[in-house]
PDB file of C-alpha atoms in Angstrom:
ATOM      1  CA  UNK A   1     110.307  42.658 -18.934  1.00 66.00           C
ATOM      2  CA  UNK A   2     112.234  45.092 -16.771  1.00 75.00           C
ATOM      3  CA  UNK A   3     110.661  48.484 -16.153  1.00 76.00           C
ATOM      4  CA  UNK A   4     112.909  51.389 -15.145  1.00 85.00           C
ATOM      5  CA  UNK A   5     112.529  52.900 -11.689  1.00 89.00           C
ATOM      6  CA  UNK A   6     111.316  56.202 -13.139  1.00 90.00           C
ATOM      7  CA  UNK A   7     108.651  54.453 -15.253  1.00 89.00           C
ATOM      8  CA  UNK A   8     107.594  52.355 -12.262  1.00 91.00           C
ATOM      9  CA  UNK A   9     107.241  55.508 -10.160  1.00 94.00           C
ATOM     10  CA  UNK A  10     105.206  57.188 -12.912  1.00 95.00           C
ATOM     11  CA  UNK A  11     102.890  54.179 -13.213  1.00 95.00           C
ATOM     12  CA  UNK A  12     102.490  54.066  -9.427  1.00 95.00           C
ATOM     13  CA  UNK A  13     101.548  57.762  -9.284  1.00 96.00           C
ATOM     14  CA  UNK A  14      99.161  57.555 -12.250  1.00 96.00           C
ATOM     15  CA  UNK A  15      97.407  54.476 -10.853  1.00 97.00           C
ATOM     16  CA  UNK A  16      97.115  56.066  -7.403  1.00 97.00           C
ATOM     17  CA  UNK A  17      95.422  59.061  -8.986  1.00 97.00           C
ATOM     18  CA  UNK A  18      93.199  56.806 -11.109  1.00 97.00           C
ATOM     19  CA  UNK A  19      92.118  54.887  -7.985  1.00 96.00           C
ATOM     20  CA  UNK A  20      91.626  58.074  -5.952  1.00 97.00           C
ATOM     21  CA  UNK A  21      89.277  59.381  -8.642  1.00 97.00           C
ATOM     22  CA  UNK A  22      87.487  56.009  -8.606  1.00 97.00           C
ATOM     23  CA  UNK A  23      87.699  55.414 -12.345  1.00 97.00           C
ATOM     24  CA  UNK A  24      87.459  51.683 -11.581  1.00 97.00           C
ATOM     25  CA  UNK A  25      83.728  52.215 -10.938  1.00 97.00           C
ATOM     26  CA  UNK A  26      83.078  52.520 -14.668  1.00 96.00           C
ATOM     27  CA  UNK A  27      81.478  49.334 -15.985  1.00 95.00           C
ATOM     28  CA  UNK A  28      83.436  47.296 -18.515  1.00 94.00           C
ATOM     29  CA  UNK A  29      86.675  49.252 -18.062  1.00 96.00           C
ATOM     30  CA  UNK A  30      89.540  47.591 -19.928  1.00 97.00           C
ATOM     31  CA  UNK A  31      93.270  47.714 -19.430  1.00 98.00           C
ATOM     32  CA  UNK A  32      93.545  49.351 -22.865  1.00 97.00           C
ATOM     33  CA  UNK A  33      91.271  52.191 -21.710  1.00 97.00           C
ATOM     34  CA  UNK A  34      93.248  52.557 -18.493  1.00 97.00           C
ATOM     35  CA  UNK A  35      96.587  52.635 -20.306  1.00 97.00           C
ATOM     36  CA  UNK A  36      95.282  55.289 -22.726  1.00 97.00           C
ATOM     37  CA  UNK A  37      93.894  57.376 -19.847  1.00 95.00           C
ATOM     38  CA  UNK A  38      97.162  57.408 -17.960  1.00 95.00           C
ATOM     39  CA  UNK A  39      99.351  57.535 -21.068  1.00 95.00           C
ATOM     40  CA  UNK A  40     101.433  54.455 -20.322  1.00 94.00           C
ATOM     41  CA  UNK A  41     101.994  51.344 -22.425  1.00 94.00           C
ATOM     42  CA  UNK A  42      99.447  48.595 -21.687  1.00 96.00           C
ATOM     43  CA  UNK A  43     102.113  45.943 -21.159  1.00 95.00           C
ATOM     44  CA  UNK A  44     103.930  48.098 -18.591  1.00 94.00           C
ATOM     45  CA  UNK A  45     100.682  48.785 -16.741  1.00 96.00           C
ATOM     46  CA  UNK A  46      99.715  45.109 -16.806  1.00 96.00           C
ATOM     47  CA  UNK A  47     103.113  43.977 -15.547  1.00 95.00           C
ATOM     48  CA  UNK A  48     103.061  46.616 -12.800  1.00 95.00           C
ATOM     49  CA  UNK A  49      99.614  45.534 -11.573  1.00 97.00           C
ATOM     50  CA  UNK A  50     100.565  41.849 -11.693  1.00 96.00           C
ATOM     51  CA  UNK A  51     103.795  42.442  -9.787  1.00 94.00           C
ATOM     52  CA  UNK A  52     102.512  45.023  -7.279  1.00 95.00           C
ATOM     53  CA  UNK A  53      99.142  43.496  -6.413  1.00 96.00           C
ATOM     54  CA  UNK A  54      99.602  39.841  -7.349  1.00 97.00           C
ATOM     55  CA  UNK A  55      96.461  40.112  -9.488  1.00 97.00           C
ATOM     56  CA  UNK A  56      95.684  40.494 -13.152  1.00 97.00           C
ATOM     57  CA  UNK A  57      93.927  43.677 -14.265  1.00 98.00           C
ATOM     58  CA  UNK A  58      90.361  42.322 -14.060  1.00 97.00           C
ATOM     59  CA  UNK A  59      90.886  40.741 -10.646  1.00 97.00           C
ATOM     60  CA  UNK A  60      92.463  43.989  -9.391  1.00 98.00           C
ATOM     61  CA  UNK A  61      89.543  46.102 -10.635  1.00 98.00           C
ATOM     62  CA  UNK A  62      87.064  43.660  -9.092  1.00 97.00           C
ATOM     63  CA  UNK A  63      88.975  43.836  -5.806  1.00 97.00           C
ATOM     64  CA  UNK A  64      88.718  47.648  -5.841  1.00 98.00           C
ATOM     65  CA  UNK A  65      85.012  47.421  -6.640  1.00 98.00           C
ATOM     66  CA  UNK A  66      84.310  44.956  -3.822  1.00 98.00           C
ATOM     67  CA  UNK A  67      86.126  47.228  -1.356  1.00 97.00           C
ATOM     68  CA  UNK A  68      84.022  50.172  -2.563  1.00 97.00           C
ATOM     69  CA  UNK A  69      80.858  48.063  -2.262  1.00 97.00           C
ATOM     70  CA  UNK A  70      81.756  47.233   1.347  1.00 97.00           C
ATOM     71  CA  UNK A  71      82.042  50.954   2.095  1.00 95.00           C
ATOM     72  CA  UNK A  72      78.629  51.581   0.531  1.00 95.00           C
ATOM     73  CA  UNK A  73      77.031  48.638   2.331  1.00 94.00           C
ATOM     74  CA  UNK A  74      78.447  49.914   5.626  1.00 92.00           C
ATOM     75  CA  UNK A  75      77.346  53.500   4.952  1.00 91.00           C
ATOM     76  CA  UNK A  76      73.676  52.706   4.534  1.00 82.00           C
ATOM     77  CA  UNK A  77      71.546  49.684   5.167  1.00 77.00           C
ATOM     78  CA  UNK A  78      68.650  50.948   3.068  1.00 81.00           C
ATOM     79  CA  UNK A  79      70.329  50.828  -0.319  1.00 84.00           C
ATOM     80  CA  UNK A  80      69.603  47.553  -2.082  1.00 92.00           C
ATOM     81  CA  UNK A  81      72.443  45.346  -3.234  1.00 95.00           C
ATOM     82  CA  UNK A  82      71.571  45.516  -6.941  1.00 95.00           C
ATOM     83  CA  UNK A  83      71.867  49.299  -6.752  1.00 95.00           C
ATOM     84  CA  UNK A  84      75.221  49.051  -4.957  1.00 96.00           C
ATOM     85  CA  UNK A  85      76.502  46.494  -7.483  1.00 97.00           C
ATOM     86  CA  UNK A  86      75.627  48.871 -10.313  1.00 96.00           C
ATOM     87  CA  UNK A  87      77.178  51.864  -8.533  1.00 96.00           C
ATOM     88  CA  UNK A  88      80.496  50.082  -8.148  1.00 97.00           C
ATOM     89  CA  UNK A  89      80.688  49.018 -11.796  1.00 97.00           C
ATOM     90  CA  UNK A  90      79.185  45.540 -11.934  1.00 97.00           C
ATOM     91  CA  UNK A  91      76.674  44.977 -14.705  1.00 93.00           C
ATOM     92  CA  UNK A  92      74.607  42.433 -12.787  1.00 92.00           C
ATOM     93  CA  UNK A  93      73.891  41.436  -9.201  1.00 95.00           C
ATOM     94  CA  UNK A  94      74.635  37.730  -9.715  1.00 96.00           C
ATOM     95  CA  UNK A  95      78.195  38.395 -10.902  1.00 96.00           C
ATOM     96  CA  UNK A  96      78.750  40.890  -8.073  1.00 97.00           C
ATOM     97  CA  UNK A  97      77.431  38.422  -5.474  1.00 97.00           C
ATOM     98  CA  UNK A  98      79.596  35.591  -6.826  1.00 97.00           C
ATOM     99  CA  UNK A  99      82.773  37.684  -6.751  1.00 97.00           C
ATOM    100  CA  UNK A 100      81.917  39.178  -3.359  1.00 98.00           C
ATOM    101  CA  UNK A 101      81.393  35.724  -1.859  1.00 97.00           C
ATOM    102  CA  UNK A 102      84.609  34.360  -3.364  1.00 96.00           C
ATOM    103  CA  UNK A 103      86.560  37.274  -1.870  1.00 96.00           C
ATOM    104  CA  UNK A 104      84.809  37.668   1.497  1.00 96.00           C
ATOM    105  CA  UNK A 105      83.626  34.107   2.123  1.00 97.00           C
ATOM    106  CA  UNK A 106      79.990  35.183   2.535  1.00 97.00           C
ATOM    107  CA  UNK A 107      77.341  36.728   0.307  1.00 96.00           C
ATOM    108  CA  UNK A 108      76.911  40.527   0.321  1.00 96.00           C
ATOM    109  CA  UNK A 109      73.608  40.220   2.199  1.00 93.00           C
ATOM    110  CA  UNK A 110      75.173  37.969   4.832  1.00 95.00           C
ATOM    111  CA  UNK A 111      78.165  40.320   5.100  1.00 94.00           C
ATOM    112  CA  UNK A 112      75.729  43.207   5.661  1.00 93.00           C
ATOM    113  CA  UNK A 113      73.946  41.283   8.438  1.00 91.00           C
ATOM    114  CA  UNK A 114      77.281  40.525  10.124  1.00 91.00           C
ATOM    115  CA  UNK A 115      78.526  44.107  10.314  1.00 85.00           C
TER     116      UNK A 115
END
């Protein structure tokens, strides 16, 4: 599917705003909800994310959440990891820890010790 340059630019701007406002922190966000929020066809949004980031929607959202978690872990050492996982949109610590480790190569607690 070929997306026009103007549509691509619109998607890029809408997604940048969506990320800036940290809407990815909402638990269980779906690509359908995102496409409705930004007013762009789901297929166009999906194709844009796949092409631009090399990730599907869920992997992209999880990437954004892990990056946000790293900021929170760095900002304070007193906050527990379950609380951080919940704040960044994960519904349970085990899933957060598994994804964090697959992305960063170490568990969140080990990553915290290393920084």
